mmCIF file of C-alpha atoms and ligand atoms in Angstrom:
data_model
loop_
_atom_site.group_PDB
_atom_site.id
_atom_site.type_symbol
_atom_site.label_atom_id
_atom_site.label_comp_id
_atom_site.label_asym_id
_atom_site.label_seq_id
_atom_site.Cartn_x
_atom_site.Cartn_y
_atom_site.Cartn_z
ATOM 1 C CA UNK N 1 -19.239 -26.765 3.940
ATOM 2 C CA UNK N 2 -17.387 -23.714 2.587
ATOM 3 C CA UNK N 3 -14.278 -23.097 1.349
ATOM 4 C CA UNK N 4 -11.544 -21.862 3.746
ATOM 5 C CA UNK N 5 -9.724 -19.373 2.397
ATOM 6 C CA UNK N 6 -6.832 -19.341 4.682
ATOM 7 C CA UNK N 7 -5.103 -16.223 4.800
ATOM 8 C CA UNK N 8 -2.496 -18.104 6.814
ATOM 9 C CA UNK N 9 -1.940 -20.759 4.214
ATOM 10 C CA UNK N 10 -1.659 -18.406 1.063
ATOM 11 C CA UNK N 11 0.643 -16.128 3.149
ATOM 12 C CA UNK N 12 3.207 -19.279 4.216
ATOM 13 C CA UNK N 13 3.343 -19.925 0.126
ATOM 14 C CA UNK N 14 4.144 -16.239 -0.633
ATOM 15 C CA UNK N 15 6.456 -15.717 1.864
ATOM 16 C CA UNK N 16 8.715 -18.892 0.755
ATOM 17 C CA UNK N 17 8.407 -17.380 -2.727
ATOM 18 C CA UNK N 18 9.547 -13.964 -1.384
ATOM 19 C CA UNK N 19 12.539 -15.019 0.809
ATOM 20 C CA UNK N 20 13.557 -17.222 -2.673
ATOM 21 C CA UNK N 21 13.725 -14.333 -4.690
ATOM 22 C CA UNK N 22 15.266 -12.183 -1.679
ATOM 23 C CA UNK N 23 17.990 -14.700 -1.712
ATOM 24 C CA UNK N 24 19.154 -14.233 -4.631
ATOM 25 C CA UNK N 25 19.421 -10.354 -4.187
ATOM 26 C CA UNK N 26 22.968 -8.583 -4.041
ATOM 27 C CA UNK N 27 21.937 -6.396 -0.953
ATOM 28 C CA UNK N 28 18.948 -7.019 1.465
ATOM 29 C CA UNK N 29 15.695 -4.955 1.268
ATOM 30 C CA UNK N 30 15.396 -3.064 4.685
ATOM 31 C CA UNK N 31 12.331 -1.834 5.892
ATOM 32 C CA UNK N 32 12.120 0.747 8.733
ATOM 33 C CA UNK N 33 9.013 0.777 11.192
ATOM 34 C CA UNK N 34 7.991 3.296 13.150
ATOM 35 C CA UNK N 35 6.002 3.234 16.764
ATOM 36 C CA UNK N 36 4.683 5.951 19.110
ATOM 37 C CA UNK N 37 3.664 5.400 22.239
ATOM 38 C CA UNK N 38 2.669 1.809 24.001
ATOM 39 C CA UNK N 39 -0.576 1.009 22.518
ATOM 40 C CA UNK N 40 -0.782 -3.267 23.396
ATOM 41 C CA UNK N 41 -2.134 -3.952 20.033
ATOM 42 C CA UNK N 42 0.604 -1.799 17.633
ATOM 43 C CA UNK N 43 3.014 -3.373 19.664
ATOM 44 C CA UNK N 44 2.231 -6.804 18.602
ATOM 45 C CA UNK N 45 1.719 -5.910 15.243
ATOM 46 C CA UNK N 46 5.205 -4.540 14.680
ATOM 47 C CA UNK N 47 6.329 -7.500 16.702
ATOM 48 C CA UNK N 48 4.927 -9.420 13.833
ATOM 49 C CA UNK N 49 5.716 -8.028 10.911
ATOM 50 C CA UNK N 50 9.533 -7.523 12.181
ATOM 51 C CA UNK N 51 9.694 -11.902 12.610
ATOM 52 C CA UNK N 52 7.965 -11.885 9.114
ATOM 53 C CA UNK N 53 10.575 -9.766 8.046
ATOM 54 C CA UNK N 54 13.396 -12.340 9.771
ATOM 55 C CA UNK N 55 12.052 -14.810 7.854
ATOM 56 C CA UNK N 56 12.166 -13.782 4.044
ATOM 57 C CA UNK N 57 15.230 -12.562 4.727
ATOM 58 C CA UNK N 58 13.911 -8.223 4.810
ATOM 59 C CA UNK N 59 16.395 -5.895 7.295
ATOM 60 C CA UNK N 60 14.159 -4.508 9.457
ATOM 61 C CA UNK N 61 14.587 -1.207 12.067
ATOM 62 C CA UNK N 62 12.265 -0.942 14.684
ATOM 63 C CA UNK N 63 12.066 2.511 16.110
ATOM 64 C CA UNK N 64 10.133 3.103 19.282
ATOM 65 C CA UNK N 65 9.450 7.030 19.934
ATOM 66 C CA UNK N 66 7.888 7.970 23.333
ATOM 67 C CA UNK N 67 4.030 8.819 23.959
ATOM 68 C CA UNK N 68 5.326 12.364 24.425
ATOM 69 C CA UNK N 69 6.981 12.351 21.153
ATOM 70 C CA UNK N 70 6.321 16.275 19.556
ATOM 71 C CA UNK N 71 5.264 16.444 15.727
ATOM 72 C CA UNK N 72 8.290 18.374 14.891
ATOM 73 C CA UNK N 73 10.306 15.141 16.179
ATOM 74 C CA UNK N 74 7.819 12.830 14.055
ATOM 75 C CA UNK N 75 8.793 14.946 11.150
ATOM 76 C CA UNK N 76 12.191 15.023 12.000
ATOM 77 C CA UNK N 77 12.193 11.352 11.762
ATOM 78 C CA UNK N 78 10.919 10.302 8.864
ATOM 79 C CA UNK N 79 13.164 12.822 7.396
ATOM 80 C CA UNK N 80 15.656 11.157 8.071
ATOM 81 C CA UNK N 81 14.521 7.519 7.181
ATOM 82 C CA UNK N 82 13.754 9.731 3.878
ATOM 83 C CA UNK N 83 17.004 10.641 3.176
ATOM 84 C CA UNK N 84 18.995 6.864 4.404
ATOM 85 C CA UNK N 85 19.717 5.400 1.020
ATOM 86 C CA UNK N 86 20.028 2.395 3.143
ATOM 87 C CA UNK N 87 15.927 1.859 3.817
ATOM 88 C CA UNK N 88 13.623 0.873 1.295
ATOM 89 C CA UNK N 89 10.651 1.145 2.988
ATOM 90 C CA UNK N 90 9.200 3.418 5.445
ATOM 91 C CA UNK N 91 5.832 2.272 8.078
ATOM 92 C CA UNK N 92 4.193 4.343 10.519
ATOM 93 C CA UNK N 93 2.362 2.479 12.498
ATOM 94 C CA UNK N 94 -1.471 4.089 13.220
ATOM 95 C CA UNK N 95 -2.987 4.630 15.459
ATOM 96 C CA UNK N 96 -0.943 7.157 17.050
ATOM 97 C CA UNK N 97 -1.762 9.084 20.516
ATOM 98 C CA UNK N 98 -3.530 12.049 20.422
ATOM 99 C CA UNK N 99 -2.194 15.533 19.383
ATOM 100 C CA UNK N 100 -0.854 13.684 16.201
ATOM 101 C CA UNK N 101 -2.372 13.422 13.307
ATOM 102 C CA UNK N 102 -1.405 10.658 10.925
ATOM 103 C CA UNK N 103 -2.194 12.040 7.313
ATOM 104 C CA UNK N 104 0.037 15.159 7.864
ATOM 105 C CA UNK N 105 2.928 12.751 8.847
ATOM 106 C CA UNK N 106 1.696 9.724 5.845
ATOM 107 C CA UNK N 107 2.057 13.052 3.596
ATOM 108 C CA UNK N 108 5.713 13.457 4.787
ATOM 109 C CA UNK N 109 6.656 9.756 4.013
ATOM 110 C CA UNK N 110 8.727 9.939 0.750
ATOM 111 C CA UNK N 111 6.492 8.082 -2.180
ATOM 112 C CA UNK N 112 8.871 5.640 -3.063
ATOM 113 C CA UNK N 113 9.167 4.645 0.050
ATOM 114 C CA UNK N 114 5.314 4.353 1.446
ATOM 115 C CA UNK N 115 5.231 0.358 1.662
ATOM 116 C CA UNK N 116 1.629 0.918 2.878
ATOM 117 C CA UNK N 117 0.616 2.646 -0.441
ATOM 118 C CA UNK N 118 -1.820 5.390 2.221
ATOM 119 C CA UNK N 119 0.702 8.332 0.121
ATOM 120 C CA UNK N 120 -1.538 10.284 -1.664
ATOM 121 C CA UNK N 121 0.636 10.113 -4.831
ATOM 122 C CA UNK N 122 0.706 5.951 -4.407
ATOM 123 C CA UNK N 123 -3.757 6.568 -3.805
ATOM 124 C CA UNK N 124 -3.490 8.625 -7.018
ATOM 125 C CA UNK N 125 -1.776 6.156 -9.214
ATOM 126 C CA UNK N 126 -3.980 3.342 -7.467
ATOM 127 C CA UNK N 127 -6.848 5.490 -8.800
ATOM 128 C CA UNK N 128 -5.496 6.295 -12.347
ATOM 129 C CA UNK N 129 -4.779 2.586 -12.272
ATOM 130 C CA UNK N 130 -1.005 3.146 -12.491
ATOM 131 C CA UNK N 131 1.428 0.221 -11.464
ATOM 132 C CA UNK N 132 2.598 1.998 -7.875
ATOM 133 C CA UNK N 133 2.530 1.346 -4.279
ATOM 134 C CA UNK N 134 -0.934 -0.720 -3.192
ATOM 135 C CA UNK N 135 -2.244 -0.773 0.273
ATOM 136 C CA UNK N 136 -1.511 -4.189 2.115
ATOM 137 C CA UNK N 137 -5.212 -5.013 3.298
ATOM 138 C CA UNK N 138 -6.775 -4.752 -0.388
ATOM 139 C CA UNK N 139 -4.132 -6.222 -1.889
ATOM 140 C CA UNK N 140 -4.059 -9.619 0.307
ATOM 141 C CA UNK N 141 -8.104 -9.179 0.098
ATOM 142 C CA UNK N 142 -7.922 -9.305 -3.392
ATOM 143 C CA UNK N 143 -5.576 -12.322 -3.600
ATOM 144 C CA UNK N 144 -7.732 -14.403 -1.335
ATOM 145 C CA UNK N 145 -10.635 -14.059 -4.014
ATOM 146 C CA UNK N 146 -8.805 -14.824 -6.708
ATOM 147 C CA UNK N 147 -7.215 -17.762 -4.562
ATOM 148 C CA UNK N 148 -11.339 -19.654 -5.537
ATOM 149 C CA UNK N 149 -11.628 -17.156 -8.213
ATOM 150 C CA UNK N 150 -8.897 -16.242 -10.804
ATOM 151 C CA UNK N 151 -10.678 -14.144 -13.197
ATOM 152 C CA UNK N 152 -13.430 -12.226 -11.251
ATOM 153 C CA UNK N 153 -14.714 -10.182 -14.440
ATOM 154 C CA UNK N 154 -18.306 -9.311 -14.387
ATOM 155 C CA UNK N 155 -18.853 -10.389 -10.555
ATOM 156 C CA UNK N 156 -21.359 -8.325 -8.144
ATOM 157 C CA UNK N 157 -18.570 -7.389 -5.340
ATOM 158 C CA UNK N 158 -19.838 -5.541 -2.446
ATOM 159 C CA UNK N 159 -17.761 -3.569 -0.289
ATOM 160 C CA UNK N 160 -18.994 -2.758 3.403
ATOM 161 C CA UNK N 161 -16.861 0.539 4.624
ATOM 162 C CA UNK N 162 -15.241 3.060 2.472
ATOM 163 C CA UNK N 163 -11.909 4.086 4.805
ATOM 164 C CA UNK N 164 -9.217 5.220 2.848
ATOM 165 C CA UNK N 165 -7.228 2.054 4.576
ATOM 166 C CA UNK N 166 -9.488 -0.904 3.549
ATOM 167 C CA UNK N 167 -13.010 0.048 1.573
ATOM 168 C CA UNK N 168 -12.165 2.175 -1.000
ATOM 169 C CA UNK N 169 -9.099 0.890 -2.096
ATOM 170 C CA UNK N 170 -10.775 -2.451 -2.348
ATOM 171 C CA UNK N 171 -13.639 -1.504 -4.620
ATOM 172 C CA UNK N 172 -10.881 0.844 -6.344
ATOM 173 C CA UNK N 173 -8.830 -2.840 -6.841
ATOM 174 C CA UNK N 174 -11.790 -4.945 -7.691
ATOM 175 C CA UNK N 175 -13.095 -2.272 -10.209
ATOM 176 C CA UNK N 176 -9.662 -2.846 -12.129
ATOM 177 C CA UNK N 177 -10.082 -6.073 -11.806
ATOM 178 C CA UNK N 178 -13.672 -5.514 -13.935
ATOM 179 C CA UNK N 179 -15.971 -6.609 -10.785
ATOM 180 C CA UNK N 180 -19.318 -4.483 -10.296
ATOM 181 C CA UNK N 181 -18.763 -2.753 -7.279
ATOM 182 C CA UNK N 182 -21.103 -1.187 -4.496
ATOM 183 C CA UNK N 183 -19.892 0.071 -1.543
ATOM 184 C CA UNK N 184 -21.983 -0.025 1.406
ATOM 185 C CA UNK N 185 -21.216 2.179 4.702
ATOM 186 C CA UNK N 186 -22.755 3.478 7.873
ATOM 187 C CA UNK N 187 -25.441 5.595 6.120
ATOM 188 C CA UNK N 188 -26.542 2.918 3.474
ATOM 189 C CA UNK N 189 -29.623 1.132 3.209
ATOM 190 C CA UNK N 190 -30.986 -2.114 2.439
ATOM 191 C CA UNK N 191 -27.365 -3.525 3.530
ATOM 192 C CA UNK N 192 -28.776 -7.349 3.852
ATOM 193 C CA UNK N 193 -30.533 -7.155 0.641
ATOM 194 C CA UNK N 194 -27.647 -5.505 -1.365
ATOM 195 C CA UNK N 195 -25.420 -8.232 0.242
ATOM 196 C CA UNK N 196 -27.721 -11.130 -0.381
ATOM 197 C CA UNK N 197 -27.125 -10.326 -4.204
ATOM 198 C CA UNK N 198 -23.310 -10.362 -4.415
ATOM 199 C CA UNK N 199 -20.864 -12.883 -5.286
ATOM 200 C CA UNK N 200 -18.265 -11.487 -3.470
ATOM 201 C CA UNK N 201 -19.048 -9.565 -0.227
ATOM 202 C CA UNK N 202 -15.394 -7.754 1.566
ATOM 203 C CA UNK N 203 -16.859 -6.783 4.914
ATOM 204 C CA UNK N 204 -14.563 -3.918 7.141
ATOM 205 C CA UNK N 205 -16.731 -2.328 9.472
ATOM 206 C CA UNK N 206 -15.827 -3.537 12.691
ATOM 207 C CA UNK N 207 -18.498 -4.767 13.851
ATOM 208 C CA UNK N 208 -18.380 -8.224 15.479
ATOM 209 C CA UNK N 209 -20.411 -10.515 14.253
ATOM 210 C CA UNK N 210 -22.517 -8.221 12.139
ATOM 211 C CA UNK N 211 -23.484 -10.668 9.078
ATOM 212 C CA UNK N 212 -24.893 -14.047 9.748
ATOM 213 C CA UNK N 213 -25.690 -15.902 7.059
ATOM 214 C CA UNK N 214 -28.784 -13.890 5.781
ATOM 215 C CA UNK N 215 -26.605 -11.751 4.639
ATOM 216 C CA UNK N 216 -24.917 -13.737 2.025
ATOM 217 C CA UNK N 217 -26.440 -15.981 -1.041
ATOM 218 C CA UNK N 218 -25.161 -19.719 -0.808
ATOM 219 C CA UNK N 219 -22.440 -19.032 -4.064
ATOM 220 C CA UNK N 220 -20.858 -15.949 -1.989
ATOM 221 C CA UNK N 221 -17.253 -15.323 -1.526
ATOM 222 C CA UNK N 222 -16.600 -13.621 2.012
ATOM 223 C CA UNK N 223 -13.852 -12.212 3.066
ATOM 224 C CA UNK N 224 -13.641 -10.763 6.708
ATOM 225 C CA UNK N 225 -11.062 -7.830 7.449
ATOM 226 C CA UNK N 226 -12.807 -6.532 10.926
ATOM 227 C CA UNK N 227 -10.792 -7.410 14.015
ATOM 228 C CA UNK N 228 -12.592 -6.612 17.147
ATOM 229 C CA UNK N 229 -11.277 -7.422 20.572
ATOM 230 C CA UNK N 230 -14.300 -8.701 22.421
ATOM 231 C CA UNK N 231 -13.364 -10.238 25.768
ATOM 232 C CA UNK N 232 -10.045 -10.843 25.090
ATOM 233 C CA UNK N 233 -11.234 -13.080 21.791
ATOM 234 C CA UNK N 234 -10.425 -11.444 17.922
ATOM 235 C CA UNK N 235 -13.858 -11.899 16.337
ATOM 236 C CA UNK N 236 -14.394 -10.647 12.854
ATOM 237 C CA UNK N 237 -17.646 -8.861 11.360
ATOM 238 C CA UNK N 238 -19.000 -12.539 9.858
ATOM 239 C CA UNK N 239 -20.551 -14.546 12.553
ATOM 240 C CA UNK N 240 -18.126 -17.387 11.030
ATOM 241 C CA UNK N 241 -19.642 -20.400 12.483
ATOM 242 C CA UNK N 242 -22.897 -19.717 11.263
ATOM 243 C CA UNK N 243 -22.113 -18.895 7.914
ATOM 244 C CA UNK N 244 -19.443 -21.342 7.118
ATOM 245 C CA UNK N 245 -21.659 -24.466 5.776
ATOM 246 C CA UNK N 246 -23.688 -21.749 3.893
ATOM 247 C CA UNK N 247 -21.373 -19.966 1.546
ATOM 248 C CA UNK N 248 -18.881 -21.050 -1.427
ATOM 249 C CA UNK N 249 -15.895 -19.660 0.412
ATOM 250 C CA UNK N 250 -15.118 -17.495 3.723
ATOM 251 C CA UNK N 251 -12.174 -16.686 5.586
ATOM 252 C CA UNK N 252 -11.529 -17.016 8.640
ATOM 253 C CA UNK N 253 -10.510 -14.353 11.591
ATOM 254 C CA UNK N 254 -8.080 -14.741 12.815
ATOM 255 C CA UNK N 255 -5.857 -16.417 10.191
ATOM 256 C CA UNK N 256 -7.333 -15.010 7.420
ATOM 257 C CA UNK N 257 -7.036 -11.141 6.237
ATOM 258 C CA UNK N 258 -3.887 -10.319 8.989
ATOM 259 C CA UNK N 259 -1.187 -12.620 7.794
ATOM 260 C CA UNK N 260 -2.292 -11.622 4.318
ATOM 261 C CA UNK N 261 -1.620 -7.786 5.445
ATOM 262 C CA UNK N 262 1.889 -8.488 6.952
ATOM 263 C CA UNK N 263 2.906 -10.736 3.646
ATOM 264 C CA UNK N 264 2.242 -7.765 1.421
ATOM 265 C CA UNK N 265 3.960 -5.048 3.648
ATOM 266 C CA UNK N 266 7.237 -7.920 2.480
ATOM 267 C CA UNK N 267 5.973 -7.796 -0.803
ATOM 268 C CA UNK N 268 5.794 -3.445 -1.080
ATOM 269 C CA UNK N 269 9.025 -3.571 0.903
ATOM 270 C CA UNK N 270 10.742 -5.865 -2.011
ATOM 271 C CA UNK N 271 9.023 -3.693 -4.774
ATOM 272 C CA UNK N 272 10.222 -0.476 -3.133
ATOM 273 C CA UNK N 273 13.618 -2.241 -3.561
ATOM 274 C CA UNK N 274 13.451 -2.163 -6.589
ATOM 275 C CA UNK N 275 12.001 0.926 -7.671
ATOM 276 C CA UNK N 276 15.002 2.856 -5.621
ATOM 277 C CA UNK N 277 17.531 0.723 -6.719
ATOM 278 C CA UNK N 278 16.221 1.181 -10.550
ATOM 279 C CA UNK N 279 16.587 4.901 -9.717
ATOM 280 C CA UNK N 280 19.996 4.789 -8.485
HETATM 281 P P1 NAP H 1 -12.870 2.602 9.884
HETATM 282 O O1 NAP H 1 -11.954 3.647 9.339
HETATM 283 O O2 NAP H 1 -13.467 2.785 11.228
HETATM 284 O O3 NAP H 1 -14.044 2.419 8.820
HETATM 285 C C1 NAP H 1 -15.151 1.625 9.091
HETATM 286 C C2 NAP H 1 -16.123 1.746 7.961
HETATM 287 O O4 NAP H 1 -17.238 0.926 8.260
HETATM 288 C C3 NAP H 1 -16.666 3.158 7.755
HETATM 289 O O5 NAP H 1 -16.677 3.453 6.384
HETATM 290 C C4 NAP H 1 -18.087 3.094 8.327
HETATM 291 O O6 NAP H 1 -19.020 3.923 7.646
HETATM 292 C C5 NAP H 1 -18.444 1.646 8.050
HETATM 293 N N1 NAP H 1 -19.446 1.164 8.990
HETATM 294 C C6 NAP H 1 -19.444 1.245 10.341
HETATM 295 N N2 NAP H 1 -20.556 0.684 10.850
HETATM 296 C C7 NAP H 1 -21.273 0.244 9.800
HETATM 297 C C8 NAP H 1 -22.504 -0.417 9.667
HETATM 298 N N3 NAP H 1 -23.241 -0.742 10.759
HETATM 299 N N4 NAP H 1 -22.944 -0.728 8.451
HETATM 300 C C9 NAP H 1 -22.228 -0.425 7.348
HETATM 301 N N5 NAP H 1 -21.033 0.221 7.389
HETATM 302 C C10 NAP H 1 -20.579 0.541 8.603
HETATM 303 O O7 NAP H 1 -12.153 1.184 9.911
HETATM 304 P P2 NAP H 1 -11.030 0.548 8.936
HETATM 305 O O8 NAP H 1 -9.720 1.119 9.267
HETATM 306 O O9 NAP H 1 -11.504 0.583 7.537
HETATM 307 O O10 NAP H 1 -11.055 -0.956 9.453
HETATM 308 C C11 NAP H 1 -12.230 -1.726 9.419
HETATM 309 C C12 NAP H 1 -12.031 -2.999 10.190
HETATM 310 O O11 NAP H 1 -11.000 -3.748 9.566
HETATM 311 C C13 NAP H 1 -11.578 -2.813 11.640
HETATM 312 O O12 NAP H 1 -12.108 -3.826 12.427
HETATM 313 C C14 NAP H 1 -10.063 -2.960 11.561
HETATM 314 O O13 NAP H 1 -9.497 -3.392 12.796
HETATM 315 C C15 NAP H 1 -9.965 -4.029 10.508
HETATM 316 N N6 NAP H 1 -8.686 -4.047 9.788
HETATM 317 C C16 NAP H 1 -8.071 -5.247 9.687
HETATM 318 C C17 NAP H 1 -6.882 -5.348 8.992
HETATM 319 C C18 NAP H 1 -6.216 -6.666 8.877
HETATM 320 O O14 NAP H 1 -5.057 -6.732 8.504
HETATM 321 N N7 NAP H 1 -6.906 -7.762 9.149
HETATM 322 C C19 NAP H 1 -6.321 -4.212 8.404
HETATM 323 C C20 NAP H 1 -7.005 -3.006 8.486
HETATM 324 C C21 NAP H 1 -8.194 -2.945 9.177
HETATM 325 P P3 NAP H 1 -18.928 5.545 7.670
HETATM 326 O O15 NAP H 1 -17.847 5.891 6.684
HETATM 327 O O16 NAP H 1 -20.258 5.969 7.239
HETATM 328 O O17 NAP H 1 -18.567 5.926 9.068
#
């Protein structure tokens, strides 16, 4: 039997860690969250990250703009969440309805302030390998690996995707962190052979139950970041229960790669803290 990483578990330790240190701050960290429209599934995710907020002690402002809502009043917005010296952090939440389109509005998000690291400044300095501003997803990703394997240097990592969200800033993190990285996506071939080589295979295609398990060598690490609805049920792009006795270590979905992605919008929010309050 495999390893369960449990993204649920590691996040319940970090967040007790984070509301300790939050506790012994002055003034709160306040993070600001923004929502257009009524899509079912971005409501529950705000839902969630404003209870995870409640409980590490982060002030958090939902604001709920209308379907309708014009790009100038987007803009107008997140100006002015900008300019508040009293928010640290600053989410849009994607997908948002049509007509808008999210990079010209992730552009407008001040840097210091981009808790989800998508900023092209906060991509840059991931890329440059500057301390900054690290997407959520690949940053929780990367902490369930090293949860089995601290020092990762000289692993084969494979990557399936290469979305500016999830694939590319993994491999980008795992490269820094000296893995060997390939990154697979729609157009590659040989995807079960590449995969049946790796140590560590990060799958975010969503695709439900893509890889079974001869996909994956029995040492593999596999993390799962693909939610799919599919009849109601959240099913992942591992076929979990077939894989599970095969591998070293898998996580699970759900409970695995989600909590991980809400404790790390905390942990951005807390840095971002800091960063503003360093410049002021
Ligand atoms: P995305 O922007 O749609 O990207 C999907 C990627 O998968 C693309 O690069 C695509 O290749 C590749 N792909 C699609 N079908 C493939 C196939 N058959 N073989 C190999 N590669 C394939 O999605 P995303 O935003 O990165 O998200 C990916 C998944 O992760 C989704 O299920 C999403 O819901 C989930 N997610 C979960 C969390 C979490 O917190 N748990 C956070 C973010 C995302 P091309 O580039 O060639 O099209």
């Amino acid at each position: 039997m495999a390893s369960l990483i449990s993204g649920k578990e590691l996040s319940e330790k970090y967040s007790l860690e984070l509301s300790e240190q939050i506790s012994h701050l002055k003034t709160k960290p306040s993070l600001a969250m923004i929502i257009v429209g009524q899509n079912p599934a971005s409501l529950l995710y705000v839902e969630n990250k404003r209870k995870m907020c409640e409980k590490v002690g982060i002030t958090s402002h939902v604001i709920r703009l209308d379907e309708k809502t014009t790009r100038y009043e987007l803009l107008q917005t997140i100006k002015g969440l900008n300019e508040s010296p009293s928010v640290h952090g600053i989410l849009l939440q994607l997908p948002l309805p049509k007509g808008l389109h999210a990079h010209e509005f992730l552009v407008a998000i001040d840097p210091k302030k981009d808790v989800d690291g998508l900023h092209p400044y906060n991509l840059g300095l991931l890329m440059s390998g500057q301390p900054g501003l690290v997407p959520c997803t690949p940053q929780g990703c990367l902490q369930m690996i090293q949860s089995v394997m601290p020092d990762i240097t000289g692993v084969k990592a494979v990557v399936l995707g290469r979305s500016i969200l999830v694939g590319k800033t993994m491999a980008m993190l795992l490269c820094h962190h000296n893995a060997s990285v390939t990154i697979l996506h729609s157009r590659s071939q040989d995807i079960k052979e590449i995969c049946q080589k790796a140590d560590i295979v990060v799958s975010a295609i969503g695709k439900p139950l893509f890889l079974d398990r001869s996909y994956f060598n029995t040492n593999a690490i596999v993390i799962d970041v693909g939610i799919t609805s599919v009849d109601g049920t959240i099913t992942g792009d591992v076929d979990f229960e077939n894989v599970k006795d095969h591998v070293k270590a898998i996580s699970p979905v759900p409970g695995g790669v989600g909590p991980m992605t809400v404790i790390n919008l905390m942990m951005n929010t807390l840095r971002a803290y800091w960063i503003l309050n360093e410049l002021n």
